Coordinates of C-alpha atoms in Angstrom, one line a residue:
Chain X
M1 CA -85.1 -64.3 46.4
T2 CA -82.2 -66.6 47.0
R3 CA -78.8 -65.4 45.8
E4 CA -77.6 -66.9 42.6
R5 CA -74.4 -68.5 41.8
P6 CA -72.2 -66.0 40.0
A7 CA -71.4 -68.6 37.3
L8 CA -75.1 -68.7 36.4
A9 CA -75.3 -65.0 36.2
A10 CA -72.2 -64.8 34.0
A11 CA -73.7 -67.5 31.7
R12 CA -76.8 -65.5 31.4
V13 CA -74.9 -62.3 30.4
L14 CA -72.9 -64.3 27.8
A15 CA -76.0 -65.8 26.3
A16 CA -77.7 -62.5 26.1
A17 CA -74.7 -60.9 24.4
A18 CA -74.4 -63.8 22.0
I19 CA -78.1 -63.4 21.0
A20 CA -77.7 -59.7 20.6
L21 CA -74.6 -60.2 18.4
A22 CA -76.3 -62.8 16.3
W23 CA -79.2 -60.5 15.7
I24 CA -77.1 -57.5 14.8
L25 CA -74.7 -59.3 12.5
P26 CA -76.9 -59.1 9.4
F27 CA -77.1 -55.3 9.9
V28 CA -73.3 -55.1 10.3
G29 CA -73.0 -57.0 7.1
I30 CA -75.3 -54.7 5.2
V31 CA -73.5 -51.6 6.5
M32 CA -70.1 -53.1 5.6
G33 CA -71.5 -54.0 2.2
S34 CA -72.6 -50.5 1.6
L35 CA -69.2 -49.0 2.6
R36 CA -66.8 -51.3 0.8
P37 CA -66.1 -51.9 -2.9
Y38 CA -67.7 -54.8 -4.6
G39 CA -64.4 -56.8 -4.9
E40 CA -64.0 -56.8 -1.2
I41 CA -67.4 -58.2 -0.3
V42 CA -68.1 -60.8 -3.0
N43 CA -66.3 -63.4 -0.9
G44 CA -67.6 -62.2 2.4
W45 CA -67.8 -58.8 4.1
W46 CA -66.1 -60.3 7.2
R47 CA -62.8 -60.7 5.3
T48 CA -60.5 -57.8 6.1
E49 CA -57.3 -58.5 4.3
E50 CA -58.1 -55.4 2.3
L51 CA -60.3 -52.8 3.8
H52 CA -61.3 -49.7 1.9
L53 CA -64.2 -47.6 3.1
S54 CA -66.0 -45.0 1.0
L55 CA -69.4 -43.4 0.7
E56 CA -69.5 -43.9 -3.1
N57 CA -72.3 -46.3 -3.0
Y58 CA -74.4 -43.8 -1.1
A59 CA -73.7 -41.1 -3.6
F60 CA -74.6 -43.5 -6.4
V61 CA -78.0 -44.5 -5.1
L62 CA -78.9 -41.1 -3.8
G63 CA -78.4 -39.3 -7.1
G64 CA -76.4 -41.4 -9.6
T65 CA -79.1 -43.7 -11.0
S66 CA -82.2 -43.1 -13.1
I67 CA -84.3 -43.5 -10.0
P68 CA -82.6 -41.2 -7.5
M69 CA -83.3 -42.2 -3.9
L70 CA -82.9 -38.7 -2.5
R71 CA -86.2 -37.7 -4.0
A72 CA -87.9 -41.0 -2.9
L73 CA -86.7 -40.6 0.6
W74 CA -88.3 -37.1 0.7
N75 CA -91.5 -38.5 -0.8
S76 CA -91.6 -41.2 1.9
F77 CA -90.9 -38.7 4.6
F78 CA -93.6 -36.3 4.0
S79 CA -96.2 -38.9 3.0
S80 CA -95.5 -40.8 6.2
I81 CA -95.9 -37.7 8.3
L82 CA -99.3 -37.1 6.8
G83 CA -100.0 -40.9 6.8
A84 CA -99.5 -40.8 10.6
A85 CA -101.0 -37.3 11.4
F86 CA -104.4 -37.9 9.7
P87 CA -105.2 -41.2 11.4
A88 CA -103.9 -39.9 14.7
L89 CA -106.2 -36.9 14.5
F90 CA -109.3 -38.6 13.1
G91 CA -108.8 -41.7 15.2
S92 CA -108.4 -39.8 18.5
M93 CA -111.5 -37.7 17.6
A94 CA -113.6 -40.8 17.0
A95 CA -112.1 -42.5 20.1
Y96 CA -113.1 -39.5 22.3
A97 CA -116.7 -39.5 21.1
L98 CA -116.9 -43.3 21.5
A99 CA -115.5 -43.0 25.0
R100 CA -117.6 -40.1 26.2
H101 CA -120.7 -39.5 24.1
W102 CA -123.8 -41.4 23.5
I103 CA -123.7 -43.1 20.1
P104 CA -126.3 -45.5 18.8
L105 CA -125.0 -49.1 18.2
K106 CA -121.8 -48.3 19.9
G107 CA -121.0 -51.9 20.9
P108 CA -121.5 -53.4 17.4
T109 CA -119.5 -50.5 15.9
I110 CA -116.6 -51.2 18.1
A111 CA -116.8 -54.9 17.3
V112 CA -116.7 -54.1 13.6
L113 CA -113.7 -51.9 14.0
L114 CA -112.0 -54.6 16.0
S115 CA -112.5 -57.2 13.3
L116 CA -111.4 -54.8 10.6
M117 CA -108.0 -54.7 12.4
A118 CA -107.4 -58.3 11.5
I119 CA -108.4 -57.9 7.8
P120 CA -105.5 -58.7 5.4
G121 CA -104.6 -55.9 3.1
Q122 CA -105.2 -58.2 0.1
M123 CA -108.9 -58.3 1.1
I124 CA -109.4 -54.6 0.3
A125 CA -106.8 -54.2 -2.4
I126 CA -108.9 -54.6 -5.6
P127 CA -112.0 -52.6 -4.7
A128 CA -109.9 -49.9 -3.1
F129 CA -107.7 -49.7 -6.2
K130 CA -110.8 -49.3 -8.4
L131 CA -112.1 -46.6 -6.1
L132 CA -108.9 -44.7 -6.1
N133 CA -108.8 -45.0 -9.9
S134 CA -112.3 -43.6 -10.3
L135 CA -111.5 -40.8 -7.9
G136 CA -108.5 -39.9 -10.1
L137 CA -106.1 -40.4 -7.2
L138 CA -103.8 -43.0 -8.8
D139 CA -100.3 -41.9 -9.2
R140 CA -100.8 -39.2 -6.6
F141 CA -99.3 -39.1 -3.1
A142 CA -102.9 -38.7 -1.8
S143 CA -103.7 -42.3 -2.7
V144 CA -100.9 -43.8 -0.5
I145 CA -101.6 -41.3 2.3
L146 CA -105.3 -42.1 2.2
M147 CA -104.7 -45.9 2.3
N148 CA -102.2 -45.6 5.1
T149 CA -104.8 -43.5 7.0
V150 CA -107.8 -45.8 6.6
T151 CA -105.9 -49.0 7.3
A152 CA -104.5 -47.4 10.5
L153 CA -107.8 -46.0 11.8
P154 CA -109.2 -49.1 13.4
W155 CA -106.2 -49.8 15.6
I156 CA -105.7 -46.2 16.4
I157 CA -109.4 -45.7 17.4
F158 CA -109.2 -48.8 19.5
F159 CA -105.9 -47.8 21.2
M160 CA -107.0 -44.3 21.9
L161 CA -110.4 -45.5 23.1
N162 CA -108.8 -47.5 25.9
V163 CA -106.5 -44.6 26.7
I164 CA -109.3 -42.0 27.0
K165 CA -111.6 -44.4 28.9
G166 CA -108.8 -44.7 31.5
Q167 CA -108.6 -41.0 32.0
D168 CA -110.1 -39.1 34.9
L169 CA -113.6 -37.8 34.2
N170 CA -113.5 -35.1 36.8
I171 CA -111.4 -32.6 34.9
E172 CA -113.7 -32.9 31.9
E173 CA -116.8 -32.5 34.0
A174 CA -115.3 -29.4 35.7
A175 CA -114.6 -27.9 32.3
K176 CA -118.2 -28.8 31.2
I177 CA -119.6 -27.0 34.2
D178 CA -117.5 -24.0 33.3
G179 CA -119.3 -24.0 30.0
A180 CA -116.6 -25.5 27.8
S181 CA -117.7 -27.0 24.5
D182 CA -116.9 -30.6 23.5
Y183 CA -114.4 -29.4 21.0
W184 CA -112.6 -27.4 23.7
I185 CA -112.6 -30.4 26.0
Y186 CA -111.2 -32.6 23.3
A187 CA -108.4 -30.2 22.3
R188 CA -107.5 -28.7 25.7
V189 CA -108.3 -31.4 28.2
V190 CA -108.4 -34.9 26.7
M191 CA -105.6 -34.6 24.1
P192 CA -103.0 -33.0 26.4
Q193 CA -103.7 -35.8 29.0
S194 CA -103.2 -38.5 26.4
Y195 CA -100.1 -36.9 24.9
P196 CA -97.7 -39.8 25.5
S197 CA -100.1 -42.3 24.0
L198 CA -100.7 -40.0 21.0
L199 CA -96.9 -39.8 20.5
S200 CA -96.7 -43.7 20.6
V201 CA -99.5 -43.9 18.0
G202 CA -97.8 -41.3 15.8
I203 CA -94.4 -42.8 15.8
L204 CA -95.6 -46.3 15.3
Q205 CA -97.8 -45.3 12.5
F206 CA -95.1 -43.2 10.9
V207 CA -92.8 -46.2 10.8
W208 CA -95.6 -48.4 9.3
S209 CA -96.3 -45.8 6.7
W210 CA -92.6 -45.5 5.9
D211 CA -92.2 -49.3 5.7
S212 CA -95.3 -49.9 3.6
F213 CA -94.8 -51.2 0.2
F214 CA -97.9 -52.7 -1.2
W215 CA -100.0 -49.5 -1.6
P216 CA -97.1 -47.5 -3.1
L217 CA -96.4 -50.4 -5.5
V218 CA -100.0 -50.5 -6.7
C219 CA -100.7 -46.7 -6.7
L220 CA -97.5 -44.8 -7.7
F221 CA -95.8 -45.2 -11.1
D222 CA -94.1 -41.9 -12.0
V223 CA -90.4 -42.2 -11.2
R224 CA -90.5 -38.8 -9.5
K225 CA -93.2 -40.0 -7.1
L226 CA -91.8 -43.3 -6.0
M227 CA -91.5 -44.1 -2.3
A228 CA -88.1 -45.2 -0.9
T229 CA -89.4 -48.8 -0.3
Q230 CA -90.3 -49.0 -4.1
V231 CA -86.8 -48.0 -5.2
V232 CA -85.1 -50.9 -3.4
P233 CA -86.5 -53.8 -5.5
M234 CA -86.1 -51.6 -8.6
L235 CA -82.4 -51.3 -7.9
R236 CA -82.3 -55.0 -7.5
G237 CA -83.9 -55.4 -10.9
Q238 CA -81.4 -52.9 -12.5
F239 CA -78.2 -53.8 -10.8
I240 CA -78.6 -57.4 -10.0
Q241 CA -76.3 -58.3 -7.2
N242 CA -74.6 -54.9 -7.1
W243 CA -74.3 -55.4 -3.4
G244 CA -72.9 -52.0 -2.8
A245 CA -75.9 -50.2 -4.3
L246 CA -78.4 -52.6 -2.7
C247 CA -76.8 -52.4 0.7
A248 CA -76.6 -48.6 0.6
A249 CA -80.2 -48.3 -0.4
S250 CA -81.2 -50.7 2.3
V251 CA -79.3 -48.8 5.0
L252 CA -80.9 -45.5 3.9
V253 CA -84.4 -46.9 4.0
V254 CA -83.9 -48.6 7.4
S255 CA -82.1 -45.6 8.9
V256 CA -85.1 -43.4 9.4
P257 CA -87.2 -45.9 11.4
V258 CA -84.1 -46.8 13.4
I259 CA -83.3 -43.2 14.3
L260 CA -86.9 -42.6 15.3
F261 CA -86.9 -45.8 17.4
V262 CA -83.7 -44.9 19.2
A263 CA -85.0 -41.4 19.9
F264 CA -88.5 -42.5 21.1
Q265 CA -87.8 -46.1 22.2
K266 CA -90.1 -46.0 25.2
Y267 CA -93.1 -44.7 23.2
Y268 CA -92.4 -47.1 20.4
I269 CA -92.4 -50.2 22.6
A270 CA -95.4 -49.0 24.6
G271 CA -97.3 -48.6 21.3
S272 CA -96.3 -51.9 19.8
V273 CA -97.2 -53.8 22.9
G274 CA -100.2 -51.7 23.7
F275 CA -102.0 -52.1 20.4
I276 CA -102.3 -55.9 20.8
S277 CA -102.3 -56.6 24.5
D278 CA -103.8 -55.1 27.6
K279 CA -100.8 -53.1 28.7
Chain T
M1 CA -106.5 -54.2 23.4
S2 CA -106.5 -57.9 23.2
L3 CA -107.7 -59.8 20.1
G4 CA -108.1 -62.7 22.5
A5 CA -110.9 -61.0 24.5
G6 CA -113.4 -61.3 21.8
P7 CA -115.3 -58.7 19.9
G8 CA -116.7 -57.3 23.0
P9 CA -116.0 -53.8 24.4
S10 CA -115.1 -55.3 27.8
I11 CA -111.4 -54.5 27.5
G12 CA -109.2 -52.0 29.1
P13 CA -109.6 -49.6 32.0
G14 CA -112.6 -47.5 32.5
P15 CA -116.3 -48.2 32.2
A16 CA -117.4 -50.5 29.4
P17 CA -119.6 -48.7 26.9
L18 CA -123.2 -49.6 27.6
P19 CA -125.2 -51.4 25.1
A20 CA -127.3 -49.1 22.9
G21 CA -130.8 -48.5 24.2
R22 CA -130.0 -48.8 27.9
R23 CA -129.6 -45.8 30.0
E24 CA -126.4 -45.2 31.9
P25 CA -127.0 -45.0 35.6
A26 CA -127.1 -41.3 36.4
R27 CA -123.8 -39.9 37.6
A28 CA -123.9 -37.0 39.9
G29 CA -124.0 -33.9 37.9
N30 CA -123.5 -35.7 34.6
P31 CA -126.7 -37.3 33.3
R32 CA -125.8 -38.3 29.8
P33 CA -128.6 -37.8 27.4
R34 CA -129.5 -40.6 25.0
R35 CA -129.4 -38.2 22.1
L36 CA -127.1 -37.9 19.3
K37 CA -125.3 -34.5 19.5
A38 CA -124.1 -32.6 16.4
E39 CA -120.7 -32.5 18.1
T40 CA -120.6 -36.3 18.3
L41 CA -121.1 -36.5 14.5
V42 CA -118.3 -34.0 13.9
F43 CA -116.0 -36.2 16.0
V44 CA -116.8 -39.6 14.5
L45 CA -117.7 -38.8 10.9
P46 CA -114.3 -38.3 9.3
A47 CA -113.0 -41.6 10.7
F48 CA -116.3 -43.6 10.1
L49 CA -116.7 -42.3 6.6
L50 CA -113.2 -43.2 5.6
V51 CA -113.4 -46.6 7.2
S52 CA -116.8 -47.4 5.6
V53 CA -115.8 -46.3 2.1
F54 CA -112.2 -47.6 1.9
L55 CA -112.2 -50.5 4.3
L56 CA -115.7 -51.9 5.0
Y57 CA -117.1 -51.6 1.5
P58 CA -113.9 -53.1 -0.2
V59 CA -114.1 -56.1 2.1
V60 CA -117.7 -56.9 1.1
K61 CA -116.9 -56.0 -2.5
S62 CA -113.9 -58.4 -2.6
L63 CA -116.1 -61.2 -1.3
L64 CA -118.6 -60.5 -4.1
L65 CA -115.9 -60.1 -6.8
S66 CA -114.6 -63.5 -6.0
L67 CA -117.9 -65.0 -7.2
Y68 CA -117.9 -63.1 -10.5
S69 CA -116.0 -63.8 -13.7
N70 CA -112.6 -62.4 -14.5
E71 CA -113.6 -61.2 -18.0
D72 CA -116.3 -58.6 -17.2
G73 CA -116.7 -58.8 -13.5
K74 CA -120.4 -58.9 -14.1
S75 CA -121.4 -62.5 -14.8
F76 CA -121.9 -64.6 -11.7
V77 CA -119.8 -67.8 -11.7
G78 CA -120.4 -69.1 -8.2
L79 CA -117.3 -70.8 -6.7
A80 CA -115.7 -71.3 -10.1
N81 CA -112.8 -68.9 -9.3
F82 CA -112.0 -70.9 -6.2
A83 CA -112.3 -74.2 -8.1
A84 CA -109.9 -72.9 -10.8
L85 CA -107.4 -71.9 -8.0
F86 CA -107.2 -75.5 -6.9
R87 CA -107.1 -76.9 -10.5
G88 CA -104.1 -74.7 -11.4
R89 CA -100.6 -75.3 -10.2
D90 CA -99.9 -72.0 -8.6
I91 CA -101.9 -72.4 -5.5
V92 CA -101.7 -76.1 -4.8
N93 CA -99.5 -78.4 -6.9
L94 CA -100.7 -81.8 -5.8
R95 CA -98.5 -83.8 -8.1
N96 CA -95.3 -82.2 -6.7
I97 CA -96.5 -82.5 -3.2
L98 CA -97.0 -86.2 -3.6
R99 CA -93.5 -86.5 -5.1
L100 CA -92.2 -84.2 -2.3
R101 CA -90.5 -82.1 -4.9
P102 CA -91.0 -78.3 -4.8
P103 CA -92.6 -76.1 -6.0
F104 CA -95.6 -77.2 -3.9
G105 CA -97.8 -74.1 -4.6
A106 CA -98.5 -70.9 -2.7
L107 CA -100.9 -72.3 -0.1
P108 CA -98.7 -75.2 1.0
N109 CA -95.8 -72.8 1.0
N110 CA -97.7 -70.5 3.4
L111 CA -98.6 -73.4 5.6
I112 CA -94.9 -74.5 5.7
W113 CA -94.1 -70.9 6.5
I114 CA -96.4 -70.9 9.5
A115 CA -95.3 -74.4 10.6
I116 CA -91.6 -73.2 10.8
H117 CA -91.9 -69.5 11.5
L118 CA -94.5 -69.5 14.2
P119 CA -92.9 -72.0 16.7
L120 CA -89.4 -70.8 15.9
S121 CA -90.0 -67.0 16.4
M122 CA -92.3 -67.6 19.4
S123 CA -90.0 -69.9 21.3
L124 CA -87.0 -67.7 20.5
G125 CA -88.9 -64.7 21.6
L126 CA -89.9 -66.4 24.8
A127 CA -86.3 -67.5 25.5
C128 CA -85.1 -64.0 24.8
A129 CA -87.7 -62.5 27.1
L130 CA -87.0 -65.0 30.0
L131 CA -83.3 -64.2 29.6
M132 CA -83.5 -60.5 29.2
I133 CA -85.9 -59.9 32.1
R134 CA -83.2 -61.2 34.4
L135 CA -80.8 -58.6 33.0
P136 CA -82.4 -55.2 33.7
R137 CA -79.1 -53.4 33.5
L138 CA -78.4 -54.8 30.0
A139 CA -81.8 -53.7 28.7
F140 CA -80.1 -52.2 25.7
L141 CA -79.4 -55.7 24.4
R142 CA -83.2 -56.2 24.0
T143 CA -83.2 -53.4 21.4
F144 CA -80.8 -55.4 19.2
V145 CA -83.4 -58.1 18.9
F146 CA -86.3 -55.8 18.6
V147 CA -84.8 -53.6 15.8
G148 CA -85.7 -56.3 13.3
M149 CA -89.3 -55.1 13.7
L150 CA -88.4 -51.8 12.1
V151 CA -87.0 -53.3 8.9
P152 CA -89.3 -52.8 5.9
G153 CA -90.2 -56.1 4.1
V154 CA -88.4 -55.0 1.0
V155 CA -85.2 -54.6 2.9
T156 CA -85.7 -57.9 4.6
G157 CA -85.7 -59.4 1.1
I158 CA -82.3 -57.8 0.3
V159 CA -80.9 -59.0 3.6
T160 CA -82.1 -62.5 2.7
L161 CA -80.1 -62.3 -0.6
F162 CA -77.1 -60.9 1.2
L163 CA -77.2 -63.6 3.9
F164 CA -77.8 -66.6 1.7
E165 CA -75.7 -65.9 -1.3
K166 CA -72.9 -68.4 -1.8
G167 CA -70.1 -65.9 -2.1
A168 CA -71.1 -63.0 0.0
G169 CA -73.5 -64.7 2.4
M170 CA -72.7 -65.6 6.0
I171 CA -75.0 -68.7 6.1
P172 CA -73.6 -70.7 3.2
N173 CA -70.1 -69.8 4.3
L174 CA -70.9 -71.0 7.8
F175 CA -72.0 -74.4 6.5
H176 CA -68.9 -74.5 4.3
L177 CA -66.8 -73.9 7.5
I178 CA -68.4 -76.7 9.4
G179 CA -68.1 -79.0 6.3
I180 CA -71.7 -79.3 5.1
E181 CA -71.0 -78.6 1.5
G182 CA -74.5 -79.4 0.4
L183 CA -75.7 -76.0 1.9
Y184 CA -72.7 -74.1 0.5
I185 CA -75.0 -72.8 -2.3
N186 CA -77.1 -69.9 -3.3
W187 CA -80.0 -70.8 -1.2
F188 CA -82.5 -68.7 -3.1
S189 CA -81.6 -70.2 -6.5
H190 CA -82.6 -73.7 -5.4
P191 CA -86.2 -74.8 -5.1
Q192 CA -85.4 -76.9 -2.0
T193 CA -83.9 -74.0 0.0
A194 CA -85.4 -70.8 -1.4
L195 CA -88.4 -70.8 0.8
L196 CA -86.5 -71.8 3.9
A197 CA -84.1 -68.8 3.4
L198 CA -87.0 -66.4 3.4
I199 CA -88.6 -68.0 6.4
L200 CA -85.4 -67.9 8.4
T201 CA -84.8 -64.2 7.6
S202 CA -88.4 -63.4 8.6
V203 CA -87.8 -65.2 11.9
W204 CA -84.9 -62.8 12.4
T205 CA -87.2 -59.8 11.9
W206 CA -90.2 -61.1 13.9
T207 CA -88.7 -62.6 17.0
G208 CA -88.4 -59.1 18.6
Y209 CA -92.2 -58.8 18.5
S210 CA -92.9 -61.9 20.6
M211 CA -90.0 -60.9 22.8
V212 CA -91.6 -57.6 23.8
V213 CA -95.0 -59.0 24.2
F214 CA -93.6 -61.7 26.5
L215 CA -91.5 -59.2 28.3
A216 CA -94.5 -57.1 29.1
A217 CA -96.5 -60.1 30.3
L218 CA -93.6 -61.4 32.4
S219 CA -93.0 -58.1 34.1
G220 CA -96.7 -58.1 35.0
I221 CA -96.4 -61.2 37.0
P222 CA -96.5 -60.3 40.7
Q223 CA -93.3 -61.1 42.5
S224 CA -95.3 -62.8 45.3
Y225 CA -96.4 -65.5 42.9
L226 CA -92.8 -66.4 42.2
E227 CA -91.9 -66.2 45.8
A228 CA -94.7 -68.5 46.8
G229 CA -93.4 -71.0 44.3
I230 CA -89.9 -70.8 45.7
V231 CA -91.2 -71.2 49.2
D232 CA -93.0 -74.4 48.0
G233 CA -89.6 -75.6 46.8
A234 CA -90.2 -75.2 43.0
N235 CA -87.1 -75.3 40.9
A236 CA -86.5 -73.0 37.9
W237 CA -88.3 -75.3 35.4
Q238 CA -91.3 -75.9 37.7
L239 CA -91.5 -72.2 38.3
F240 CA -91.6 -71.6 34.6
R241 CA -94.0 -74.5 33.8
Y242 CA -96.5 -74.0 36.6
V243 CA -96.4 -70.4 37.5
K244 CA -95.2 -68.3 34.5
L245 CA -96.4 -70.3 31.5
P246 CA -100.1 -70.4 32.6
L247 CA -100.0 -66.6 33.1
L248 CA -98.6 -66.2 29.5
R249 CA -101.5 -67.9 27.9
S250 CA -103.2 -64.8 26.6
S251 CA -99.9 -63.4 25.3
I252 CA -99.4 -66.6 23.4
G253 CA -102.8 -66.3 21.9
T254 CA -102.1 -62.7 20.9
I255 CA -98.8 -63.6 19.3
V256 CA -100.2 -66.6 17.4
V257 CA -103.0 -64.5 15.9
M258 CA -100.7 -61.6 14.9
S259 CA -98.0 -63.9 13.6
V260 CA -100.3 -66.0 11.5
I261 CA -101.8 -62.8 9.9
Q262 CA -98.3 -61.6 9.2
E263 CA -97.2 -65.0 7.8
L264 CA -100.2 -65.3 5.5
T265 CA -100.1 -61.8 4.1
G266 CA -96.4 -61.5 3.7
F267 CA -95.5 -60.2 0.3
D268 CA -92.8 -57.4 0.3
L269 CA -90.1 -59.8 1.3
V270 CA -90.8 -62.2 -1.5
Y271 CA -91.2 -59.4 -4.0
S272 CA -87.8 -57.9 -3.4
S273 CA -85.8 -61.2 -3.1
T274 CA -86.9 -64.2 -5.1
Y275 CA -90.0 -62.9 -6.9
G276 CA -91.6 -66.2 -6.0
G277 CA -88.9 -68.2 -7.7
P278 CA -87.2 -70.3 -8.7
G279 CA -90.1 -71.7 -10.6
G280 CA -92.6 -70.8 -7.9
A281 CA -90.7 -72.6 -5.1
S282 CA -91.0 -69.5 -2.8
N283 CA -94.3 -68.3 -4.0
V284 CA -96.8 -67.3 -1.3
M285 CA -100.5 -66.4 -1.3
G286 CA -100.0 -62.7 -0.9
F287 CA -97.6 -62.6 -3.9
Q288 CA -99.8 -64.7 -6.1
M289 CA -102.7 -62.4 -5.3
Y290 CA -100.6 -59.5 -6.4
L291 CA -99.7 -61.2 -9.6
E292 CA -103.3 -62.2 -10.5
A293 CA -104.8 -58.9 -9.6
F294 CA -102.3 -56.3 -10.5
K295 CA -100.1 -58.0 -13.2
Y296 CA -102.8 -60.0 -15.1
F297 CA -105.7 -57.9 -13.9
K298 CA -107.8 -61.0 -13.1
F299 CA -109.9 -59.4 -10.4
G300 CA -112.1 -62.5 -9.8
T301 CA -109.1 -64.8 -9.2
G302 CA -107.3 -62.1 -7.2
S303 CA -110.4 -61.7 -4.9
A304 CA -110.7 -65.4 -4.6
I305 CA -107.1 -65.7 -3.3
A306 CA -107.7 -62.7 -1.0
T307 CA -110.8 -64.4 0.4
L308 CA -108.9 -67.6 0.9
I309 CA -106.2 -65.7 2.8
T310 CA -108.8 -64.0 5.0
L311 CA -110.6 -67.2 5.8
T312 CA -107.3 -69.0 6.7
A313 CA -106.3 -66.0 8.9
A314 CA -109.7 -66.2 10.6
V315 CA -109.0 -69.7 11.9
P316 CA -106.6 -68.8 14.7
I317 CA -108.6 -65.7 15.6
V318 CA -111.8 -67.8 16.1
L319 CA -109.9 -70.4 18.0
N320 CA -108.3 -67.8 20.2
V321 CA -111.7 -66.0 20.9
R322 CA -113.3 -69.4 21.8
N323 CA -110.3 -70.3 24.0
S324 CA -110.4 -67.1 26.0
A325 CA -114.2 -67.3 26.2
R326 CA -113.8 -70.7 27.8
Q327 CA -111.2 -69.4 30.2
A328 CA -113.3 -66.5 31.3

């Protein structure tokens, strides 16, 4: 391509930097709000005539209120691990069978799964709530883990189906000739090959479970069982416009997905692009 | 996968699954029997059972519930729940719409949400993608925009409050600075601005999504296409309009579908910021559904709203499928 004028290139860099700055500013504000005393931020966190930083707000929301966040963060953490592991396991198993085995009505089944991906959560909320109630699962972590699992299964099956179909059949056939069972082929041949995709699925689904709010709100009531996302609006109800507490709680809830994203950026992006487009 | 490719299994690499009842052409050494193996059941049953019981059945049941009365859930009332939705003021407030004075009701609010959020987040995402793809060494700047996608809805709500409050918020202070005192207010306490504040914050979180989808599509355009355009003397705008844009069509379809679903089902953000207020001015369908079903326990009404949400969300999906079918 032709060489560009340096002025144009510089303008481009400036524009990109300005966009990035604009996008990150609300985060900066929340972090500042969480670190500074109320009096310093009510008239704008960007004013720095006085600047005192402390972690008091964090200590307060983690353990100082009637709904301590420390416990909620732990609840969210292990529920999200399970809420990602179950659909990744069941979804990849189903995807393997759909890709490699004969199944009656395979085409229609895949079509149904595909349309279920687009079903709004509201459309299943009431009957699923009644089901969970009659199964005695309300106010148990199992309810949220279960709902995060089932709502994730369609996209994970679909995602993994495309991944597995793209894999080389020869290794699997060689294993079959050597007398390997389907279970062995799934666990030792197919899954190791699709490990990067499985990681994408797991990380994306962990973040979605972590961020989910509707199912926890509907299913969990006991203050000791609340998820982190549930505590945020509760703090808002209790300490209306106590910016320090609200900002600290927000930073805590966001920090886990952000840390995961930074650590596994490549996989995260691959997942979020892959599950809706052909990449 | 691509929602745009229709409900067929023709997507992605590898052989398309054969329609049931037809035999696969025999592969050397691997004739696949048309017989359901026990192993196959072990692989598919956990997922299929969970999906059938907790996803498929609830969808059908919600559809049915919307036709039954709120009181006992047993007496069939036809479309009465839907009719009641449109008679009440929560879903559509016709009088206020005619007087152009909010609250307009949840359904118009959702439509306003789509009308502002969709073009804004998509064009911003496209602009970011076109810009960022030329700056491969500054790829880390992309993550700044994308990070919004990680923010849980309830936190987006808190960010809304923190951005749009008169004292602590950047936006009202910015308007104060440039002399527009009319917007130097608590945006979320006024019916005229509450919804807009929520929409703008959700543009902030959602732009990263269309950016990465466009980035992936743009990086898939063969360099030779662009070079051919340059050889033909196309300028930057013509290159975008006649080479890149046509190749982004399926990405645009995907983004529209995903965005509209997100815009119609949004709930967390409203719950943690305005709770639909003031006076219902920032109420949305997802939030009204939650109130009816899980605050007032009117399952018939709740299901009717859910059905309405689903039918509305189906419009862009059907259009997109038809569109890509026509292209193919």
